[in-house]
Every structure is written in C-alpha cells, then in structure tokens.
Coordinates of C-alpha atoms in Angstrom, one line a residue:
Chain A
M287 CA 82.9 52.1 -143.9
L288 CA 82.2 48.9 -145.8
T289 CA 82.2 48.8 -149.5
S290 CA 79.0 47.7 -151.2
A291 CA 80.6 44.3 -152.0
Q292 CA 81.4 44.0 -148.3
W293 CA 77.9 44.9 -147.4
T294 CA 76.6 42.2 -149.7
A295 CA 78.9 39.7 -148.0
V296 CA 77.9 40.7 -144.5
W297 CA 74.2 40.5 -145.6
D298 CA 74.7 37.0 -147.0
G299 CA 76.5 35.9 -143.9
T300 CA 73.7 37.3 -141.7
L301 CA 71.2 35.4 -143.8
I302 CA 73.1 32.1 -143.2
T303 CA 73.1 32.8 -139.4
L304 CA 69.4 33.5 -139.5
E305 CA 68.5 30.5 -141.6
I306 CA 70.2 28.1 -139.4
T307 CA 68.7 29.7 -136.3
A308 CA 65.2 29.7 -137.7
F309 CA 65.3 26.1 -139.0
A310 CA 66.8 24.7 -135.8
I311 CA 64.3 26.5 -133.5
V312 CA 61.3 25.3 -135.5
V313 CA 62.5 21.7 -135.7
G314 CA 63.7 21.8 -132.1
C315 CA 60.3 22.9 -130.8
L316 CA 58.5 20.1 -132.8
L317 CA 60.9 17.3 -131.9
G318 CA 61.3 18.8 -128.4
V319 CA 57.6 18.2 -127.6
V320 CA 57.8 14.6 -128.8
L321 CA 60.9 14.0 -126.7
A322 CA 59.4 15.7 -123.7
L323 CA 56.4 13.5 -123.9
G324 CA 58.8 10.5 -124.2
R325 CA 60.5 11.6 -121.0
L326 CA 57.1 11.7 -119.3
S327 CA 55.8 8.5 -120.8
K328 CA 54.7 5.5 -118.8
H329 CA 56.6 3.2 -121.1
R330 CA 60.1 2.5 -119.8
I331 CA 61.6 2.1 -123.3
L332 CA 60.3 5.5 -124.5
R333 CA 61.6 7.1 -121.4
A334 CA 65.0 5.5 -121.8
L335 CA 65.3 6.5 -125.4
S336 CA 64.4 10.2 -124.7
W337 CA 66.8 10.2 -121.7
F338 CA 69.6 8.8 -123.8
Y339 CA 69.1 11.3 -126.6
I340 CA 69.2 14.2 -124.2
W341 CA 72.1 12.8 -122.4
F342 CA 74.1 12.5 -125.6
F343 CA 73.3 15.9 -127.2
R344 CA 73.6 17.9 -124.1
G345 CA 76.7 16.0 -122.9
T346 CA 78.9 16.5 -125.9
P347 CA 80.2 19.8 -127.4
L348 CA 78.1 21.3 -130.2
L349 CA 81.3 21.8 -132.2
L350 CA 82.1 18.1 -131.9
Q351 CA 78.6 17.2 -133.1
L352 CA 79.1 19.5 -136.0
F353 CA 82.4 17.8 -136.9
M354 CA 80.9 14.3 -136.6
V355 CA 78.1 15.1 -139.0
Y356 CA 80.4 17.0 -141.4
Y357 CA 83.6 14.9 -141.3
A358 CA 82.9 11.5 -139.7
I359 CA 79.7 10.5 -141.5
P360 CA 81.2 10.9 -145.0
I361 CA 84.2 8.8 -143.9
I362 CA 82.0 6.1 -142.3
Y363 CA 79.9 6.1 -145.5
L364 CA 83.0 5.8 -147.7
E365 CA 84.4 2.9 -145.7
S366 CA 81.2 1.0 -145.5
T367 CA 79.9 1.5 -149.1
G368 CA 83.0 2.5 -151.0
S369 CA 81.4 5.5 -152.6
Q370 CA 81.7 9.2 -151.9
L371 CA 79.1 11.1 -149.9
N372 CA 79.2 14.9 -150.3
I373 CA 77.1 16.6 -147.7
D374 CA 76.3 20.3 -148.2
P375 CA 77.7 22.1 -145.2
M376 CA 74.5 24.0 -144.9
V377 CA 72.5 20.7 -144.6
C378 CA 75.0 19.6 -141.9
A379 CA 74.4 22.8 -140.0
F380 CA 70.6 22.4 -140.2
I381 CA 70.8 18.8 -139.0
T382 CA 73.3 19.4 -136.2
F383 CA 71.8 22.5 -134.8
S384 CA 68.3 21.0 -134.9
L385 CA 69.3 17.9 -133.1
N386 CA 71.2 19.8 -130.5
T387 CA 68.5 22.4 -129.8
T388 CA 65.9 19.6 -129.6
A389 CA 67.7 18.2 -126.6
Y390 CA 67.7 21.5 -124.7
L391 CA 64.1 22.4 -125.7
A392 CA 62.9 18.9 -124.7
E393 CA 64.0 19.5 -121.1
I394 CA 62.4 23.0 -121.1
I395 CA 59.1 21.7 -122.5
R396 CA 59.1 18.7 -120.0
A397 CA 59.6 21.1 -117.1
G398 CA 56.8 23.3 -118.5
I399 CA 54.4 20.4 -118.8
E400 CA 55.2 19.2 -115.3
S401 CA 54.5 22.7 -113.9
I402 CA 50.9 22.5 -114.8
P403 CA 48.8 21.4 -111.8
G404 CA 47.7 17.7 -111.9
G405 CA 44.1 18.8 -111.5
Q406 CA 44.1 20.1 -115.1
M407 CA 44.7 16.6 -116.5
E408 CA 42.1 15.1 -114.1
A409 CA 39.5 17.7 -115.1
A410 CA 40.2 17.0 -118.8
K411 CA 39.9 13.3 -118.2
A412 CA 36.7 13.8 -116.2
I413 CA 35.0 15.3 -119.3
G414 CA 36.1 12.3 -121.3
M415 CA 39.3 13.6 -123.0
T416 CA 41.9 11.1 -124.0
Y417 CA 45.6 11.7 -123.0
G418 CA 46.3 13.1 -126.4
Q419 CA 43.3 15.4 -126.5
A420 CA 44.1 16.7 -122.9
M421 CA 47.7 17.4 -123.9
R422 CA 46.9 19.2 -127.1
K423 CA 43.9 21.3 -125.9
I424 CA 44.5 21.7 -122.2
I425 CA 48.0 21.1 -120.9
I426 CA 50.4 22.2 -123.7
P427 CA 48.6 25.5 -124.4
Q428 CA 49.0 26.4 -120.8
T429 CA 52.7 25.9 -121.0
Y430 CA 53.2 28.5 -123.8
K431 CA 53.5 31.5 -121.5
R432 CA 55.9 29.7 -119.2
L433 CA 58.0 28.5 -122.0
I434 CA 58.6 31.9 -123.6
A435 CA 61.4 33.0 -121.2
P436 CA 63.5 29.8 -121.3
V437 CA 62.9 29.2 -125.0
G438 CA 63.9 32.8 -125.6
N439 CA 67.1 32.1 -123.8
E440 CA 67.7 29.1 -125.9
L441 CA 67.0 31.1 -129.1
V442 CA 69.5 33.8 -128.2
M443 CA 72.2 31.1 -127.4
L444 CA 71.4 29.3 -130.6
L445 CA 71.7 32.5 -132.7
K446 CA 75.2 33.1 -131.3
D447 CA 76.3 29.5 -131.4
T448 CA 75.6 29.4 -135.1
S449 CA 79.0 31.2 -135.4
L450 CA 80.5 27.7 -134.9
V451 CA 79.6 26.9 -138.5
S452 CA 82.6 28.9 -139.7
S453 CA 84.6 25.8 -138.8
I454 CA 82.8 23.7 -141.5
A455 CA 83.5 26.3 -144.3
L456 CA 80.2 28.1 -144.1
S457 CA 80.5 31.9 -144.5
D458 CA 78.1 33.0 -141.8
L459 CA 78.2 36.5 -140.3
L460 CA 81.2 36.0 -138.0
R461 CA 83.3 34.2 -140.7
T462 CA 82.6 36.9 -143.2
T463 CA 83.8 39.7 -141.0
K464 CA 86.8 37.6 -139.8
T465 CA 87.8 37.2 -143.4
M466 CA 87.7 40.9 -143.9
A467 CA 89.6 41.6 -140.7
N468 CA 92.3 39.1 -141.7
A469 CA 92.6 40.4 -145.2
S470 CA 92.9 44.1 -144.1
G471 CA 94.5 43.7 -140.7
N472 CA 91.7 45.9 -139.3
W473 CA 89.9 44.5 -136.3
L474 CA 87.1 47.1 -136.6
Y475 CA 85.3 44.7 -138.9
Y476 CA 84.5 42.6 -135.8
L477 CA 82.5 45.6 -134.5
Y478 CA 80.1 45.3 -137.4
A479 CA 79.5 41.6 -136.5
A480 CA 79.0 42.5 -132.8
A481 CA 76.5 45.2 -133.7
I482 CA 74.5 42.9 -136.0
Y483 CA 74.4 40.1 -133.4
L484 CA 73.3 42.6 -130.8
F485 CA 70.7 44.0 -133.0
L486 CA 69.3 40.6 -133.7
T487 CA 69.3 39.5 -130.1
T488 CA 67.7 42.7 -129.1
L489 CA 64.8 42.0 -131.5
L490 CA 64.5 38.6 -130.0
Q491 CA 64.4 39.9 -126.5
L492 CA 61.8 42.6 -127.2
G493 CA 59.7 40.1 -129.2
T494 CA 59.7 37.5 -126.4
D495 CA 58.9 40.1 -123.8
R496 CA 55.8 41.2 -125.7
L497 CA 54.8 37.6 -126.5
E498 CA 55.0 36.7 -122.8
I499 CA 52.7 39.5 -121.9
K500 CA 50.2 38.6 -124.6
L501 CA 50.1 34.9 -123.9
G502 CA 49.7 35.5 -120.1
A503 CA 46.7 37.8 -120.6
Y504 CA 44.3 35.3 -119.2
E505 CA 46.1 35.1 -115.9
K506 CA 45.3 38.8 -115.1
R507 CA 42.8 39.3 -112.4
Chain B
M83 CA 23.0 3.7 -111.7
V84 CA 26.3 3.2 -109.8
K85 CA 27.2 0.0 -107.9
V86 CA 30.3 -0.6 -105.9
E87 CA 31.2 -4.1 -104.7
D88 CA 33.7 -4.9 -102.1
V89 CA 36.1 -2.2 -103.2
H90 CA 39.6 -2.1 -101.7
K91 CA 42.1 0.6 -102.4
Q92 CA 45.7 0.6 -101.3
F93 CA 48.4 3.3 -101.7
G94 CA 51.6 1.4 -101.0
D95 CA 51.1 0.0 -97.5
L96 CA 48.3 2.3 -96.7
Q97 CA 44.8 0.8 -96.8
V98 CA 42.4 3.6 -97.8
L99 CA 39.3 1.6 -98.7
K100 CA 38.7 -1.6 -96.9
G101 CA 35.8 -3.3 -98.6
I102 CA 33.2 -0.7 -99.6
N103 CA 29.7 -1.7 -100.9
F104 CA 27.0 0.6 -101.9
E105 CA 24.5 1.3 -104.7
V106 CA 23.1 4.5 -106.0
N107 CA 19.7 4.4 -107.8
P108 CA 18.7 6.7 -110.7
K109 CA 17.6 10.1 -109.5
E110 CA 18.9 9.5 -106.0
V111 CA 21.0 12.1 -104.2
V112 CA 23.6 10.5 -101.9
C113 CA 25.8 12.5 -99.6
I114 CA 29.0 10.9 -98.2
I115 CA 30.2 12.4 -95.0
G116 CA 33.0 11.5 -92.6
P117 CA 36.3 12.7 -91.2
S118 CA 39.3 13.7 -93.3
G119 CA 41.3 10.7 -94.5
S120 CA 38.3 8.4 -94.2
G121 CA 38.5 7.5 -97.9
K122 CA 35.4 9.5 -99.1
S123 CA 37.2 11.4 -101.9
T124 CA 39.2 8.3 -103.0
M125 CA 35.9 6.3 -103.3
L126 CA 34.5 9.0 -105.5
R127 CA 37.6 9.2 -107.7
C128 CA 37.6 5.4 -108.1
I129 CA 34.1 5.6 -109.7
N130 CA 35.3 7.5 -112.7
R131 CA 38.7 5.8 -112.7
L132 CA 40.8 8.8 -111.7
E133 CA 42.1 6.2 -109.2
R134 CA 42.3 2.5 -110.0
I135 CA 40.9 0.3 -107.3
T136 CA 43.1 -2.5 -105.9
S137 CA 40.3 -5.0 -105.9
G138 CA 36.6 -5.2 -106.2
K139 CA 34.0 -4.4 -108.8
I140 CA 32.3 -1.2 -110.0
Y141 CA 29.2 -1.0 -112.2
V142 CA 27.9 2.0 -114.0
E143 CA 24.4 1.7 -115.4
D144 CA 24.5 -2.0 -114.7
E145 CA 27.6 -2.4 -116.9
L146 CA 30.8 -3.6 -115.3
T147 CA 33.5 -0.9 -115.6
E148 CA 36.1 -2.3 -113.1
N149 CA 36.8 -5.9 -112.0
R150 CA 40.2 -6.1 -110.3
M151 CA 41.9 -8.3 -107.8
N152 CA 45.2 -7.5 -106.0
G153 CA 45.9 -4.5 -108.3
K154 CA 45.4 -6.5 -111.5
T155 CA 42.5 -6.4 -113.9
V156 CA 40.5 -9.6 -113.9
E157 CA 38.1 -8.8 -116.6
K158 CA 39.1 -6.6 -119.5
I159 CA 36.4 -4.2 -120.7
D160 CA 36.2 -3.0 -124.2
P161 CA 37.8 0.5 -124.2
Q162 CA 35.2 2.0 -126.4
K163 CA 32.4 0.9 -124.2
L164 CA 34.3 2.0 -121.2
A165 CA 34.9 5.4 -122.6
N166 CA 31.2 5.8 -123.3
L167 CA 30.2 4.8 -119.8
C168 CA 32.7 7.2 -118.4
L169 CA 31.1 10.0 -120.4
D170 CA 27.9 9.4 -118.4
I171 CA 29.8 10.4 -115.2
G172 CA 30.4 14.1 -114.6
M173 CA 32.7 15.3 -111.9
V174 CA 33.1 18.5 -109.9
F175 CA 36.3 19.1 -108.0
Q176 CA 37.2 20.8 -104.7
N177 CA 39.5 23.2 -106.5
F178 CA 37.2 23.7 -109.5
N179 CA 40.1 22.9 -112.0
L180 CA 38.7 25.2 -114.6
F181 CA 40.9 25.6 -117.6
P182 CA 42.5 29.0 -117.0
H183 CA 43.5 29.6 -120.7
L184 CA 39.9 29.3 -121.9
T185 CA 37.0 31.7 -121.3
V186 CA 33.9 30.7 -119.3
L187 CA 32.1 29.7 -122.5
E188 CA 35.0 27.8 -123.9
N189 CA 35.4 25.9 -120.7
V190 CA 31.8 24.6 -121.2
T191 CA 32.0 24.0 -124.9
I192 CA 35.4 22.3 -125.1
G193 CA 34.2 18.9 -123.8
P194 CA 31.5 18.4 -126.4
T195 CA 33.6 19.9 -129.3
V196 CA 36.7 17.9 -128.6
V197 CA 35.4 14.7 -127.2
K198 CA 32.0 14.3 -129.0
K199 CA 33.0 16.4 -132.1
E200 CA 29.6 18.1 -131.8
N201 CA 28.5 20.9 -134.1
A202 CA 29.9 24.2 -132.8
K203 CA 26.6 26.1 -133.0
I204 CA 24.5 23.5 -131.1
T205 CA 27.2 23.1 -128.5
E206 CA 27.3 26.8 -127.9
E207 CA 23.6 27.1 -127.6
H208 CA 23.6 24.2 -125.1
A209 CA 26.5 25.8 -123.2
M210 CA 24.6 29.1 -122.9
E211 CA 21.6 27.4 -121.5
L212 CA 23.7 25.7 -118.9
L213 CA 25.5 29.0 -118.0
E214 CA 22.1 30.6 -117.8
K215 CA 21.0 27.9 -115.4
V216 CA 24.1 28.3 -113.1
G217 CA 23.7 32.1 -113.3
M218 CA 27.0 32.7 -115.2
A219 CA 25.7 33.6 -118.7
D220 CA 26.6 37.3 -118.4
R221 CA 30.3 36.4 -117.6
K222 CA 30.7 34.0 -120.6
D223 CA 33.7 35.9 -122.1
E224 CA 35.7 36.2 -118.8
Y225 CA 38.7 34.1 -118.0
P226 CA 38.4 32.0 -114.8
A227 CA 41.1 34.1 -113.0
R228 CA 38.7 37.0 -112.9
L229 CA 35.9 35.1 -111.2
S230 CA 35.3 34.4 -107.5
G231 CA 35.6 30.8 -106.3
G232 CA 31.8 30.4 -106.1
Q233 CA 31.5 31.6 -109.7
Q234 CA 34.3 29.3 -110.8
Q235 CA 32.6 26.3 -109.2
R236 CA 29.3 27.1 -110.9
V237 CA 31.1 27.2 -114.3
A238 CA 32.7 23.9 -113.4
I239 CA 29.2 22.4 -112.8
A240 CA 28.1 23.7 -116.2
R241 CA 31.2 22.3 -117.8
A242 CA 30.4 18.8 -116.4
L243 CA 26.7 19.1 -117.4
A244 CA 27.7 20.0 -120.9
M245 CA 28.6 16.3 -121.5
N246 CA 25.0 15.3 -120.6
P247 CA 26.1 13.0 -117.7
K248 CA 23.6 10.6 -116.1
V249 CA 25.3 10.9 -112.7
M250 CA 27.3 13.7 -111.2
L251 CA 30.1 13.3 -108.6
F252 CA 30.9 16.2 -106.3
D253 CA 34.2 16.0 -104.4
E254 CA 33.9 18.5 -101.6
P255 CA 32.6 21.2 -104.0
T256 CA 32.4 24.0 -101.3
S257 CA 35.4 23.2 -99.2
A258 CA 37.7 25.6 -101.0
L259 CA 35.2 28.5 -100.9
D260 CA 35.0 31.5 -98.7
P261 CA 32.0 31.0 -96.4
E262 CA 29.9 33.7 -98.1
L263 CA 30.2 31.9 -101.4
V264 CA 29.1 28.5 -100.3
G265 CA 25.4 29.3 -100.6
E266 CA 25.4 30.0 -104.3
V267 CA 27.1 26.7 -105.1
L268 CA 24.8 24.7 -102.9
Q269 CA 21.8 26.5 -104.4
T270 CA 22.9 25.4 -107.9
M271 CA 23.4 21.8 -106.7
K272 CA 20.0 21.8 -105.0
E273 CA 18.3 22.9 -108.3
L274 CA 20.1 20.1 -110.1
A275 CA 18.9 17.6 -107.5
Q276 CA 15.3 18.9 -107.9
E277 CA 15.6 18.3 -111.7
G278 CA 16.2 14.6 -111.0
M279 CA 20.0 14.4 -111.5
T280 CA 21.6 11.4 -109.9
M281 CA 24.2 12.8 -107.5
I282 CA 26.9 11.5 -105.3
I283 CA 28.3 14.2 -103.1
V284 CA 31.2 14.1 -100.7
T285 CA 30.6 17.0 -98.4
H286 CA 31.0 18.6 -94.9
E287 CA 27.8 20.6 -95.3
I288 CA 25.6 18.7 -92.9
G289 CA 22.7 21.2 -93.3
F290 CA 22.8 20.7 -97.1
A291 CA 22.9 16.9 -96.7
R292 CA 19.9 17.0 -94.4
E293 CA 17.9 19.1 -96.8
V294 CA 18.8 17.6 -100.2
A295 CA 20.1 14.1 -99.7
D296 CA 17.8 11.0 -100.1
R297 CA 20.4 9.0 -98.3
V298 CA 23.5 9.7 -96.2
I299 CA 26.5 7.5 -96.0
F300 CA 28.9 7.9 -93.1
M301 CA 32.5 6.7 -93.8
D302 CA 35.3 6.3 -91.3
D303 CA 38.7 4.7 -91.7
G304 CA 38.0 3.2 -95.1
V305 CA 34.7 1.5 -94.3
I306 CA 31.0 2.5 -94.4
C307 CA 30.0 2.7 -90.7
E308 CA 26.4 3.6 -91.2
E309 CA 24.0 4.7 -93.9
G310 CA 20.3 5.6 -94.2
R311 CA 17.8 8.4 -94.4
P312 CA 19.4 11.8 -93.5
Q313 CA 17.1 12.4 -90.6
D314 CA 18.1 9.0 -89.1
I315 CA 21.8 9.3 -89.7
L316 CA 22.2 13.0 -88.9
L317 CA 19.8 13.3 -86.0
N318 CA 19.7 9.8 -84.5
P319 CA 22.9 8.0 -85.4
K320 CA 23.3 4.5 -84.0
E321 CA 27.0 4.1 -84.3
D322 CA 29.3 5.7 -81.7
R323 CA 31.7 6.9 -84.4
T324 CA 29.0 8.7 -86.3
K325 CA 27.8 10.4 -83.1
E326 CA 31.3 11.4 -82.2
F327 CA 31.9 12.9 -85.7
L328 CA 28.6 14.8 -85.7
N329 CA 29.3 16.2 -82.2
K330 CA 32.6 17.5 -83.4
I331 CA 31.3 19.4 -86.5
L332 CA 27.9 20.5 -85.4

C-alpha cells in the first residue's frame, strides 16, 4: 500500500494530468471551430493558413512540439534579445497540448459540419440568416451529437498523451509513480498509475456515451 | 412583385437557363410546369439568390436585386437593402429542410428571433397563429423526425410565413411526399392563395395548377415555351412540346 505522503504525490500528479487535459480540450474545441471554418472558407488565404496549421501540428510528434516550446523558444529568445526567458513547464504543457489538440479537433469539426445536408444552410438563408447566424444556430448545433464519439476519442488520447510532460520536468501521474518505482525497485507502483488512468478513461467513456444519447434525442422517431 | 429579365444560368458548360423573361404581379399565383431538367427549380432558386445567375436582371418589388453579365456583377446593390428585399421572399423546399434539432414551434420562431430580433412573446404568438393555420398547433413541441412528410411540409410553410414574406416560392413542395399526404399540403397552399399571397410554384400537380393558378408557365430546356391562363395552357396548348409533356403526365 501507498503511504499517505505517496497518496498525496499521486493525487497531485493526477491533478496535473487532469488540468492539462481539461485546459487543452476546452481551448482545442474553441480554436478548432475557428480553424474548421477557416478550412471551409471561400477565402484562399484563410483556407491555406488553416491547412498549414493542421499540416504542421498533426505532422510532427507531440513530444517534439513540447521540446520546441520548452527548450527551443527560451534559446531563441536568449539569442535574439540577450535576456533569459523562464517559462513555467506547466504553461508550456498548456500551450503545446492546446495547439496540438486544436489541429485534430479542427479536422473532426470540419467533417462534422460537412456532414450536415446542404439544404439546412439553404433553408437558413431562405429565412434571411447570415452565414454566421446559420452556423451558430443551425449548422453547428446539429454537429454536436455527431462530434461526441470522435471528440471522446481525442479526449481519451489526450488524457494518456499528457504523460509526455514527464519529459519536461512536470510531475504528472506517470512520472510520480515512476519515481516511486525507481526509488523502491518495485514495479507494482505502475499498477496504481494504470488503475487511475483506466478509472479516468472509463468515466470519460461512460460520460460521452450518455451525452451522445441525450444530444441525439431529437432524432428519435 | 418579381420581374426576371433575360436570365441566363450556366453550370460549367451546361446552359440551364437560356434567356428567361417573366413578371409576377402582386397577389398572382403562377405555376411553373415542365419536364425534369428544364430549369424550373434553378429559376426559382435564382430569385432568392440561392443560385447566382450568369447574366440578366432580377427585380423584387420593382427594386433591382441582381444585374449580372457573364458571371460578374454589373451593378452592386447595397447589401442592407438586398437583405431586406430577400426577407420579402419566402421559400418552401422539396425536402422540407426543417431544422431537426428544433421543435416545431422553434422552427417557426427562429427566423424572427434571430434575423429580426423580435420580441420572444410576440414571435411566439404569431408562430402559434401560423401553426394553427397550417393545422399543426397541437404538435408544437414535437421534433420534425416524429412528423409525417406532409406535416413537416406544413410546418415548413409556417416557418417561411413567420418572416411575413410578400412572395412565396414553392420548389416542388409535394414531390417528396407519399401520395396520400399530397392533399393536405396542397390544401394549405390553396388557402394561402385565397388569402392573396403572391406565389410562384414549381409543381407537377397539374390538377392543382388548373384549380389555383392565375397563370401557368411551361418551361422546357431552359426556355419558357408557352405561358397563359391555366385553361388555355393545360387544356388547349399551342406548342407541340407542351402537348407532348401534358400527354405524358396526364
């Protein structure tokens, strides 16, 4: 069994994992909508910018992005301005995971918007709505139910991928248990981490299942 | 009310409309008939700018809304004025296109609340009157998925009327319906016509056209072949193409 000090450490580690996940999914959904609309835009420059963003953040390893924000930016800053820049590793994690998740969610949201029949936009325009009004009130609300499954997927991946922050000196859940395992030579500590990750992903899975049923209620005949 | 001058529409190399001219007067009910692919629906969709014409002019209430030449706008119209003119045009679609995530009542109130920012209570009262009129008031809290096609189409008519349009466009409003549901929708449209609504209806319902239309336009291959009073066009057509078409469907 864990000592009470160890429980506290595991609890703190779990909190770090959860904070990064929650922050990234919220920012990711907001920016993801913007980027998805960019991808669907009539303006070539907006389309190109969104495409480029997604291309970069999906095309390079998350761990590499984390290193770039944590190690490379302070060095570039030092070389160009001559002064030190200390970034809190937690802030680095927030930024990197948000930017990365945004790229994946943008594609999910874009596909969701494109799956809504074209007649919906036409009907909205026929009663005088602008593009923005139609998107906000008609199109995007209809995507919610369809987005739950793929966004749930992304959320579960995100939660597990936050374990990468152990490489930038953040004591998340995995790193905390790893430290205990290394110090004691007892691999059983990893089981605690596995159990907690499983517990959290189970909650997510059950939650998204219920949400999907609730949001799809209007489709029932 | 609506005037269309030498309208051409091209999709790539395909000429869909080849110089259409017609005018619809206030309170007039005009039915457009013709074979599939003749450009009837495209013509209708051009009037409220769901499609942009390649060249020609369109007027709504004597105000120019489109003036284009070779796919480019010749005369730019003030967007605010244009938006207001477009609000005077209501449209009903073949596939209803009700908003599935909104209840019947919300489908009817969303236009006035979002677009005109009208007071919620007044909007709802007006919406209930309209639902009463189309016989759907008792289903106001249902979602569209639980309604029959005929009921959905009647709600769609109420939704368009909620914006207080001056002219209503109907794009084959009964073509997607089971035969036994066609009557209820036509009845609703007939009542609307009797109240003096200006209506332009693309339809295959010849019997309805004969009974309700003030004028019938027969379109084929992107041109208007013949137009006139329903009894003349439908019973004694002059053009061979009209005769051929009517023989096929009657």
